[in-house]
mmCIF file of C-alpha atoms in Angstrom:
data_model
loop_
_atom_site.group_PDB
_atom_site.id
_atom_site.type_symbol
_atom_site.label_atom_id
_atom_site.label_comp_id
_atom_site.label_asym_id
_atom_site.label_seq_id
_atom_site.Cartn_x
_atom_site.Cartn_y
_atom_site.Cartn_z
ATOM 1 C CA MET A 1 20.499 -8.197 -4.296
ATOM 2 C CA THR A 2 18.223 -5.253 -4.682
ATOM 3 C CA LEU A 3 14.518 -6.074 -5.173
ATOM 4 C CA PRO A 4 12.413 -3.960 -7.414
ATOM 5 C CA MET A 5 9.391 -1.537 -6.753
ATOM 6 C CA VAL A 6 6.891 -3.559 -9.319
ATOM 7 C CA VAL A 7 3.691 -2.213 -10.720
ATOM 8 C CA GLY A 8 1.565 -3.880 -12.608
ATOM 9 C CA VAL A 9 0.054 -2.449 -15.787
ATOM 10 C CA ASP A 10 -3.900 -3.070 -18.066
ATOM 11 C CA GLY A 11 -3.395 -0.224 -20.456
ATOM 12 C CA SER A 12 -5.980 2.330 -18.635
ATOM 13 C CA GLU A 13 -5.544 5.577 -17.430
ATOM 14 C CA ALA A 14 -5.726 4.389 -13.723
ATOM 15 C CA GLY A 15 -2.849 1.800 -14.671
ATOM 16 C CA LEU A 16 -0.033 4.768 -16.232
ATOM 17 C CA ARG A 17 -0.844 6.273 -13.352
ATOM 18 C CA ALA A 18 0.048 3.931 -11.183
ATOM 19 C CA ALA A 19 3.409 3.885 -13.203
ATOM 20 C CA ASP A 20 3.953 7.090 -12.974
ATOM 21 C CA TRP A 21 3.565 6.934 -9.047
ATOM 22 C CA ALA A 22 6.193 3.693 -9.221
ATOM 23 C CA ALA A 23 8.801 5.011 -11.346
ATOM 24 C CA ASP A 24 8.873 8.636 -9.165
ATOM 25 C CA GLU A 25 8.851 5.904 -5.835
ATOM 26 C CA ALA A 26 11.837 3.383 -7.323
ATOM 27 C CA ALA A 27 14.078 6.342 -8.497
ATOM 28 C CA LEU A 28 13.143 8.063 -5.292
ATOM 29 C CA HIS A 29 15.047 4.512 -3.161
ATOM 30 C CA GLY A 30 17.410 3.938 -5.894
ATOM 31 C CA LEU A 31 15.520 0.589 -6.916
ATOM 32 C CA PRO A 32 15.054 -0.392 -10.114
ATOM 33 C CA LEU A 33 11.412 -1.052 -11.731
ATOM 34 C CA ARG A 34 10.133 -3.746 -13.155
ATOM 35 C CA ILE A 35 6.299 -3.258 -15.498
ATOM 36 C CA VAL A 36 4.246 -5.976 -14.848
ATOM 37 C CA HIS A 37 1.226 -7.143 -17.474
ATOM 38 C CA ALA A 38 -0.416 -10.160 -16.755
ATOM 39 C CA SER A 39 -1.467 -11.684 -19.948
ATOM 40 C CA LEU A 40 -4.494 -15.113 -19.648
ATOM 41 C CA TRP A 41 -4.136 -15.081 -23.941
ATOM 42 C CA GLU A 42 -0.243 -15.773 -23.176
ATOM 43 C CA ARG A 43 -0.923 -18.219 -21.002
ATOM 44 C CA TYR A 44 -3.419 -20.577 -24.017
ATOM 45 C CA GLU A 45 -2.474 -18.427 -26.695
ATOM 46 C CA GLY A 46 -0.082 -17.125 -27.001
ATOM 47 C CA PRO A 47 2.644 -20.272 -27.678
ATOM 48 C CA VAL A 48 1.545 -20.764 -31.222
ATOM 49 C CA PHE A 49 2.292 -18.043 -32.965
ATOM 50 C CA THR A 50 5.704 -19.077 -30.952
ATOM 51 C CA GLN A 51 6.417 -21.715 -33.943
ATOM 52 C CA SER A 52 7.326 -19.735 -36.701
ATOM 53 C CA GLU A 53 9.235 -16.610 -36.464
ATOM 54 C CA SER A 54 7.448 -15.374 -39.918
ATOM 55 C CA ALA A 55 3.931 -15.229 -38.396
ATOM 56 C CA GLU A 56 1.524 -12.236 -38.311
ATOM 57 C CA VAL A 57 2.149 -11.228 -34.532
ATOM 58 C CA PRO A 58 -1.015 -11.592 -32.726
ATOM 59 C CA PRO A 59 -3.521 -8.370 -32.002
ATOM 60 C CA GLU A 60 -3.375 -9.665 -29.010
ATOM 61 C CA HIS A 61 -0.074 -9.209 -28.368
ATOM 62 C CA ALA A 62 1.262 -6.471 -30.089
ATOM 63 C CA LEU A 63 -1.481 -4.835 -27.607
ATOM 64 C CA ALA A 64 0.284 -6.569 -23.988
ATOM 65 C CA GLN A 65 3.884 -5.272 -26.164
ATOM 66 C CA ASP A 66 1.785 -1.639 -26.112
ATOM 67 C CA ILE A 67 0.957 -1.712 -22.342
ATOM 68 C CA VAL A 68 4.432 -2.483 -20.984
ATOM 69 C CA GLY A 69 5.983 -0.112 -23.845
ATOM 70 C CA HIS A 70 3.959 2.469 -23.367
ATOM 71 C CA ALA A 71 4.217 2.673 -19.468
ATOM 72 C CA ALA A 72 8.218 1.734 -19.979
ATOM 73 C CA GLU A 73 8.712 5.015 -22.466
ATOM 74 C CA ARG A 74 6.837 7.432 -19.653
ATOM 75 C CA ALA A 75 8.981 5.969 -17.084
ATOM 76 C CA ARG A 76 12.541 6.809 -18.814
ATOM 77 C CA GLN A 77 10.853 9.920 -19.869
ATOM 78 C CA ARG A 78 10.981 11.090 -15.999
ATOM 79 C CA HIS A 79 13.843 9.498 -15.027
ATOM 80 C CA THR A 80 16.427 9.476 -17.365
ATOM 81 C CA ASP A 81 18.593 6.779 -15.655
ATOM 82 C CA ALA A 82 16.158 4.475 -14.477
ATOM 83 C CA GLU A 83 16.626 0.619 -14.384
ATOM 84 C CA ILE A 84 13.544 -0.744 -15.688
ATOM 85 C CA THR A 85 12.622 -3.983 -16.808
ATOM 86 C CA VAL A 86 9.519 -5.508 -18.502
ATOM 87 C CA ASP A 87 6.956 -8.484 -18.358
ATOM 88 C CA ILE A 88 4.399 -10.008 -19.837
ATOM 89 C CA VAL A 89 3.616 -13.052 -17.940
ATOM 90 C CA PRO A 90 0.588 -15.671 -18.757
ATOM 91 C CA GLU A 91 -1.526 -15.688 -15.943
ATOM 92 C CA ASP A 92 -4.365 -13.430 -14.103
ATOM 93 C CA ALA A 93 -3.962 -10.117 -12.347
ATOM 94 C CA GLU A 94 -3.975 -11.107 -9.399
ATOM 95 C CA ALA A 95 -1.762 -14.651 -9.026
ATOM 96 C CA ALA A 96 0.654 -13.252 -11.033
ATOM 97 C CA LEU A 97 1.380 -10.085 -8.839
ATOM 98 C CA LEU A 98 0.604 -11.857 -5.673
ATOM 99 C CA ARG A 99 3.771 -13.990 -7.146
ATOM 100 C CA GLU A 100 6.171 -10.860 -8.264
ATOM 101 C CA ALA A 101 5.760 -9.555 -4.698
ATOM 102 C CA HIS A 102 7.675 -12.405 -2.937
ATOM 103 C CA HIS A 103 10.185 -10.984 -4.593
ATOM 104 C CA ALA A 104 9.600 -7.575 -4.457
ATOM 105 C CA ALA A 105 10.423 -4.228 -2.225
ATOM 106 C CA ALA A 106 6.815 -3.450 -2.956
ATOM 107 C CA VAL A 107 3.499 -3.653 -4.826
ATOM 108 C CA VAL A 108 2.182 -0.259 -7.226
ATOM 109 C CA THR A 109 -1.079 -0.975 -8.742
ATOM 110 C CA GLY A 110 -3.577 1.586 -10.420
ATOM 111 C CA CYS A 111 -7.740 1.740 -8.318
ATOM 112 C CA ARG A 112 -9.249 0.797 -11.063
ATOM 113 C CA GLY A 113 -8.846 -0.167 -14.215
ATOM 114 C CA ARG A 114 -10.772 -0.539 -18.127
ATOM 115 C CA GLY A 115 -14.397 -0.178 -18.184
ATOM 116 C CA PRO A 116 -16.969 -1.027 -15.044
ATOM 117 C CA ILE A 117 -16.341 -4.656 -15.240
ATOM 118 C CA THR A 118 -12.648 -4.541 -15.484
ATOM 119 C CA GLY A 119 -12.373 -1.962 -12.747
ATOM 120 C CA ALA A 120 -14.386 -4.110 -10.527
ATOM 121 C CA LEU A 121 -11.931 -7.105 -11.498
ATOM 122 C CA LEU A 122 -8.943 -4.608 -10.676
ATOM 123 C CA GLY A 123 -10.978 -3.331 -7.626
ATOM 124 C CA SER A 124 -10.575 -7.089 -5.889
ATOM 125 C CA VAL A 125 -6.494 -8.182 -7.446
ATOM 126 C CA SER A 126 -6.259 -4.522 -5.482
ATOM 127 C CA ARG A 127 -7.656 -5.827 -2.149
ATOM 128 C CA SER A 128 -6.694 -9.960 -2.450
ATOM 129 C CA LEU A 129 -3.629 -7.998 -2.761
ATOM 130 C CA ALA A 130 -3.238 -6.149 -0.194
ATOM 131 C CA THR A 131 -4.921 -9.386 2.138
ATOM 132 C CA HIS A 132 -1.667 -11.647 0.885
ATOM 133 C CA ALA A 133 1.260 -10.169 -0.400
ATOM 134 C CA ARG A 134 3.916 -10.620 1.755
ATOM 135 C CA CYS A 135 5.545 -7.028 0.825
ATOM 136 C CA PRO A 136 4.316 -3.800 0.647
ATOM 137 C CA VAL A 137 0.801 -2.657 -1.290
ATOM 138 C CA ILE A 138 0.476 0.419 -2.386
ATOM 139 C CA VAL A 139 -3.217 1.559 -4.227
ATOM 140 C CA VAL A 140 -1.991 4.351 -6.435
ATOM 141 C CA ARG A 141 -5.472 6.913 -5.888
ATOM 142 C CA GLY A 142 -6.532 10.382 -5.008
ATOM 143 C CA SER A 143 -6.709 13.475 -6.462
ATOM 144 C CA PRO A 144 -3.035 14.268 -8.716
ATOM 145 C CA PRO A 145 -1.323 17.269 -5.765
ATOM 146 C CA ASN A 146 -2.220 14.105 -3.576
ATOM 147 C CA ARG A 147 -0.530 11.676 -5.939
ATOM 148 C CA GLN A 148 2.086 14.038 -7.105
ATOM 149 C CA GLY A 149 3.027 15.159 -3.461
ATOM 150 C CA ALA A 150 2.056 18.045 -3.434
ATOM 151 C CA ASN A 151 1.070 18.218 -0.002
ATOM 152 C CA GLY A 152 5.172 17.465 1.617
ATOM 153 C CA SER A 153 3.190 14.540 4.718
ATOM 154 C CA ILE A 154 2.952 11.493 5.406
ATOM 155 C CA THR A 155 -0.018 10.284 7.447
ATOM 156 C CA VAL A 156 0.176 6.693 8.859
ATOM 157 C CA GLY A 157 -2.189 5.208 10.766
ATOM 158 C CA VAL A 158 -0.790 4.026 14.842
ATOM 159 C CA GLY A 159 -3.098 0.862 16.142
ATOM 160 C CA ASP A 160 -1.278 -1.339 18.608
ATOM 161 C CA ALA A 161 1.763 -3.118 18.197
ATOM 162 C CA THR A 162 0.698 -6.118 16.699
ATOM 163 C CA THR A 163 -0.944 -3.857 13.425
ATOM 164 C CA SER A 164 1.381 -1.187 13.334
ATOM 165 C CA THR A 165 4.704 -1.387 13.812
ATOM 166 C CA ALA A 166 6.072 -2.140 10.909
ATOM 167 C CA ALA A 167 3.775 0.202 8.921
ATOM 168 C CA ILE A 168 5.035 2.797 11.230
ATOM 169 C CA ARG A 169 8.672 2.264 10.078
ATOM 170 C CA PHE A 170 7.475 2.072 6.918
ATOM 171 C CA ALA A 171 6.164 6.047 6.804
ATOM 172 C CA PHE A 172 9.648 6.386 8.818
ATOM 173 C CA ARG A 173 11.936 5.852 5.681
ATOM 174 C CA GLU A 174 9.480 6.991 3.521
ATOM 175 C CA ALA A 175 9.070 10.483 5.146
ATOM 176 C CA GLU A 176 13.183 10.309 5.243
ATOM 177 C CA ALA A 177 13.593 9.762 1.347
ATOM 178 C CA ARG A 178 10.636 12.493 1.175
ATOM 179 C CA ARG A 179 12.286 15.781 3.197
ATOM 180 C CA CYS A 180 8.839 15.487 4.238
ATOM 181 C CA THR A 181 6.862 15.867 7.632
ATOM 182 C CA LEU A 182 5.130 12.501 9.494
ATOM 183 C CA GLU A 183 1.118 12.644 11.139
ATOM 184 C CA ALA A 184 1.294 9.884 13.392
ATOM 185 C CA VAL A 185 -2.334 9.424 14.352
ATOM 186 C CA HIS A 186 -4.226 7.404 16.730
ATOM 187 C CA ALA A 187 -7.823 7.440 16.340
ATOM 188 C CA TRP A 188 -9.927 6.498 20.137
ATOM 189 C CA ARG A 189 -13.478 6.010 21.323
ATOM 190 C CA ARG A 190 -14.712 6.929 24.489
ATOM 191 C CA PRO A 191 -16.829 3.938 25.891
ATOM 192 C CA ALA A 192 -20.907 4.123 25.436
ATOM 193 C CA PRO A 193 -22.316 5.495 28.048
ATOM 194 C CA LYS A 194 -23.272 3.489 31.194
ATOM 195 C CA SER A 195 -25.456 4.048 34.191
ATOM 196 C CA LEU A 196 -23.576 3.924 37.478
ATOM 197 C CA LYS A 197 -25.056 3.403 41.040
ATOM 198 C CA HIS A 198 -21.737 4.763 42.294
ATOM 199 C CA PRO A 199 -21.784 8.091 42.496
ATOM 200 C CA LEU A 200 -16.965 8.471 42.439
ATOM 201 C CA LEU A 201 -17.322 6.587 39.450
ATOM 202 C CA GLY A 202 -19.073 8.949 37.756
ATOM 203 C CA GLY A 203 -17.273 12.151 35.562
ATOM 204 C CA ASP A 204 -16.104 12.270 31.749
ATOM 205 C CA PRO A 205 -14.360 9.197 30.708
ATOM 206 C CA ALA A 206 -12.426 10.508 27.697
ATOM 207 C CA PRO A 207 -9.554 13.086 28.998
ATOM 208 C CA ARG A 208 -8.653 9.327 30.833
ATOM 209 C CA HIS A 209 -8.868 7.679 27.181
ATOM 210 C CA GLU A 210 -7.891 10.167 25.345
ATOM 211 C CA ASP A 211 -4.277 10.248 27.301
ATOM 212 C CA GLN A 212 -3.694 6.782 27.252
ATOM 213 C CA ALA A 213 -4.695 7.484 23.513
ATOM 214 C CA ALA A 214 -1.246 9.850 23.700
ATOM 215 C CA THR A 215 1.077 7.729 25.676
ATOM 216 C CA LEU A 216 0.201 4.487 22.869
ATOM 217 C CA LEU A 217 1.398 7.246 20.392
ATOM 218 C CA GLU A 218 4.271 8.270 22.459
ATOM 219 C CA ASP A 219 5.237 4.300 23.045
ATOM 220 C CA ALA A 220 4.632 3.454 19.897
ATOM 221 C CA LEU A 221 7.006 6.478 18.508
ATOM 222 C CA ARG A 222 9.894 5.856 20.928
ATOM 223 C CA ASP A 223 11.906 3.716 18.721
ATOM 224 C CA PRO A 224 11.815 4.781 15.039
ATOM 225 C CA GLU A 225 11.886 8.409 15.899
ATOM 226 C CA HIS A 226 14.514 8.420 17.555
ATOM 227 C CA GLU A 227 16.030 6.009 14.109
ATOM 228 C CA HIS A 228 15.278 9.187 12.251
ATOM 229 C CA PRO A 229 15.783 12.043 14.225
ATOM 230 C CA ASP A 230 15.660 14.431 11.335
ATOM 231 C CA VAL A 231 11.956 13.722 10.028
ATOM 232 C CA LEU A 232 9.555 15.996 12.156
ATOM 233 C CA VAL A 233 6.896 13.960 13.469
ATOM 234 C CA HIS A 234 3.303 15.578 14.034
ATOM 235 C CA ARG A 235 1.162 13.984 16.823
ATOM 236 C CA VAL A 236 -2.689 13.626 16.284
ATOM 237 C CA THR A 237 -5.070 11.816 19.039
ATOM 238 C CA ALA A 238 -8.314 11.844 17.650
ATOM 239 C CA GLU A 239 -12.084 11.165 18.671
ATOM 240 C CA GLY A 240 -13.917 9.042 16.171
ATOM 241 C CA PRO A 241 -14.288 6.430 14.007
ATOM 242 C CA VAL A 242 -10.448 5.043 13.036
ATOM 243 C CA HIS A 243 -11.752 4.843 8.729
ATOM 244 C CA HIS A 244 -13.220 8.259 9.216
ATOM 245 C CA VAL A 245 -10.653 9.981 11.524
ATOM 246 C CA LEU A 246 -7.981 8.564 8.925
ATOM 247 C CA LEU A 247 -9.597 9.152 5.250
ATOM 248 C CA THR A 248 -10.258 13.209 6.739
ATOM 249 C CA HIS A 249 -6.760 12.868 7.117
ATOM 250 C CA SER A 250 -5.919 11.320 3.727
ATOM 251 C CA ALA A 251 -7.234 14.972 2.237
ATOM 252 C CA THR A 252 -3.796 16.363 3.148
ATOM 253 C CA ALA A 253 -2.151 13.344 3.159
ATOM 254 C CA ASP A 254 0.378 12.405 -0.164
ATOM 255 C CA LEU A 255 0.503 8.831 1.034
ATOM 256 C CA LEU A 256 -1.202 7.455 3.572
ATOM 257 C CA VAL A 257 0.298 3.821 5.374
ATOM 258 C CA LEU A 258 -1.558 1.395 7.152
ATOM 259 C CA GLY A 259 -0.586 -1.584 8.904
ATOM 260 C CA ALA A 260 -2.359 -5.375 8.325
ATOM 261 C CA PRO A 261 -1.480 -8.732 9.732
ATOM 262 C CA ARG A 262 -0.201 -11.095 8.169
ATOM 263 C CA ARG A 263 -0.265 -14.985 10.269
ATOM 264 C CA HIS A 264 1.524 -17.845 9.862
ATOM 265 C CA GLY A 265 0.266 -20.469 8.222
ATOM 266 C CA PRO A 266 -2.060 -21.173 4.858
ATOM 267 C CA LEU A 267 -4.862 -19.303 6.491
ATOM 268 C CA ALA A 268 -5.248 -15.350 5.806
ATOM 269 C CA LEU A 269 -6.337 -12.662 8.182
ATOM 270 C CA PRO A 270 -9.614 -10.969 6.094
ATOM 271 C CA LEU A 271 -8.828 -6.407 5.509
ATOM 272 C CA GLY A 272 -9.837 -5.063 7.964
ATOM 273 C CA ARG A 273 -12.646 -2.575 7.457
ATOM 274 C CA VAL A 274 -9.996 0.510 8.109
ATOM 275 C CA ALA A 275 -7.465 -0.714 4.973
ATOM 276 C CA HIS A 276 -10.966 -0.905 2.784
ATOM 277 C CA ALA A 277 -12.257 1.518 3.620
ATOM 278 C CA ALA A 278 -8.684 3.674 2.581
ATOM 279 C CA LEU A 279 -8.419 1.553 -0.631
ATOM 280 C CA GLN A 280 -11.770 2.720 -1.953
ATOM 281 C CA HIS A 281 -12.518 6.332 -0.592
ATOM 282 C CA ALA A 282 -8.027 8.379 0.340
ATOM 283 C CA ASP A 283 -7.897 11.658 -1.254
ATOM 284 C CA CYS A 284 -4.380 9.791 -1.439
ATOM 285 C CA PRO A 285 -2.085 6.875 -2.228
ATOM 286 C CA VAL A 286 -2.594 4.581 0.260
ATOM 287 C CA ALA A 287 0.141 1.811 1.220
ATOM 288 C CA VAL A 288 -0.919 -1.324 3.454
ATOM 289 C CA VAL A 289 2.377 -2.811 5.071
ATOM 290 C CA PRO A 290 1.701 -6.397 6.367
ATOM 291 C CA GLN A 291 2.465 -6.650 10.200
ATOM 292 C CA ARG A 292 4.387 -10.466 10.235
ATOM 293 C CA GLU A 293 3.432 -12.876 13.683
ATOM 294 C CA ALA A 294 6.267 -14.372 15.857
ATOM 295 C CA PRO A 295 6.301 -17.680 14.277
ATOM 296 C CA PRO A 296 4.736 -20.401 16.833
ATOM 297 C CA GLU A 297 7.362 -21.569 19.530
ATOM 298 C CA GLN A 298 8.775 -24.831 19.003
ATOM 299 C CA PRO A 299 7.997 -27.619 21.845
ATOM 300 C CA GLN A 300 12.170 -27.996 23.080
#
């Protein structure tokens, strides 16, 4: 079964931009598009009007239908042959989209909603999805050129193997599908200066740490680059805080891809500083790709 590209909409402009982006992404990968609107009104009040077919449709339900219908119509105008389904689910947005993430190729959301209160709520939904979802989560943000693929480049943040492997492979697949350049970025920091008593241990350690960063980057890219030989890869090692480096590179990217660790069991790892900063401030859409820990070994 082909998993759909799922997008959550709330009637805001940010939600519609997310739906447009998701429609393009679904078409790019040949996936069905599923448009979801979460409505707690449907949960608590919805069954009332279904008891009588002649009853007037409540305005809350009509609004929900209009929200998903408008998003679907925009998607059909962009891709006339798109396979589109819509659903109004009787849940809050966080619960609905986390449930959808169990059966989705990716979940797409906007970066804010209608008004300051709704915007803050949707911000928390995006953070919750990025922290807990079992599939990639894309938050559509940034300027129109960045959202529309004008730069011809994807940036992926490369850390260690415990957080980056899935994100790197996701980024390669995206770059191959878009036929664009992949910029692989690893940020490094020179250690704080110390008082060294031995004169042979002096000197600037920066070249050594930059070489280590380049080696880490080369090791991380070797296998996926072999699997996707048509993708042009630019390697970047930059000194500085990771979130500052990646936010700078997001200005010239169409998508910023980050990894996020996932732990087996009920306890989730918190969303890291880098992903949190990117979701709040990146100049382009941000994809947070879960990296699952290896399951614990069973006793013999």
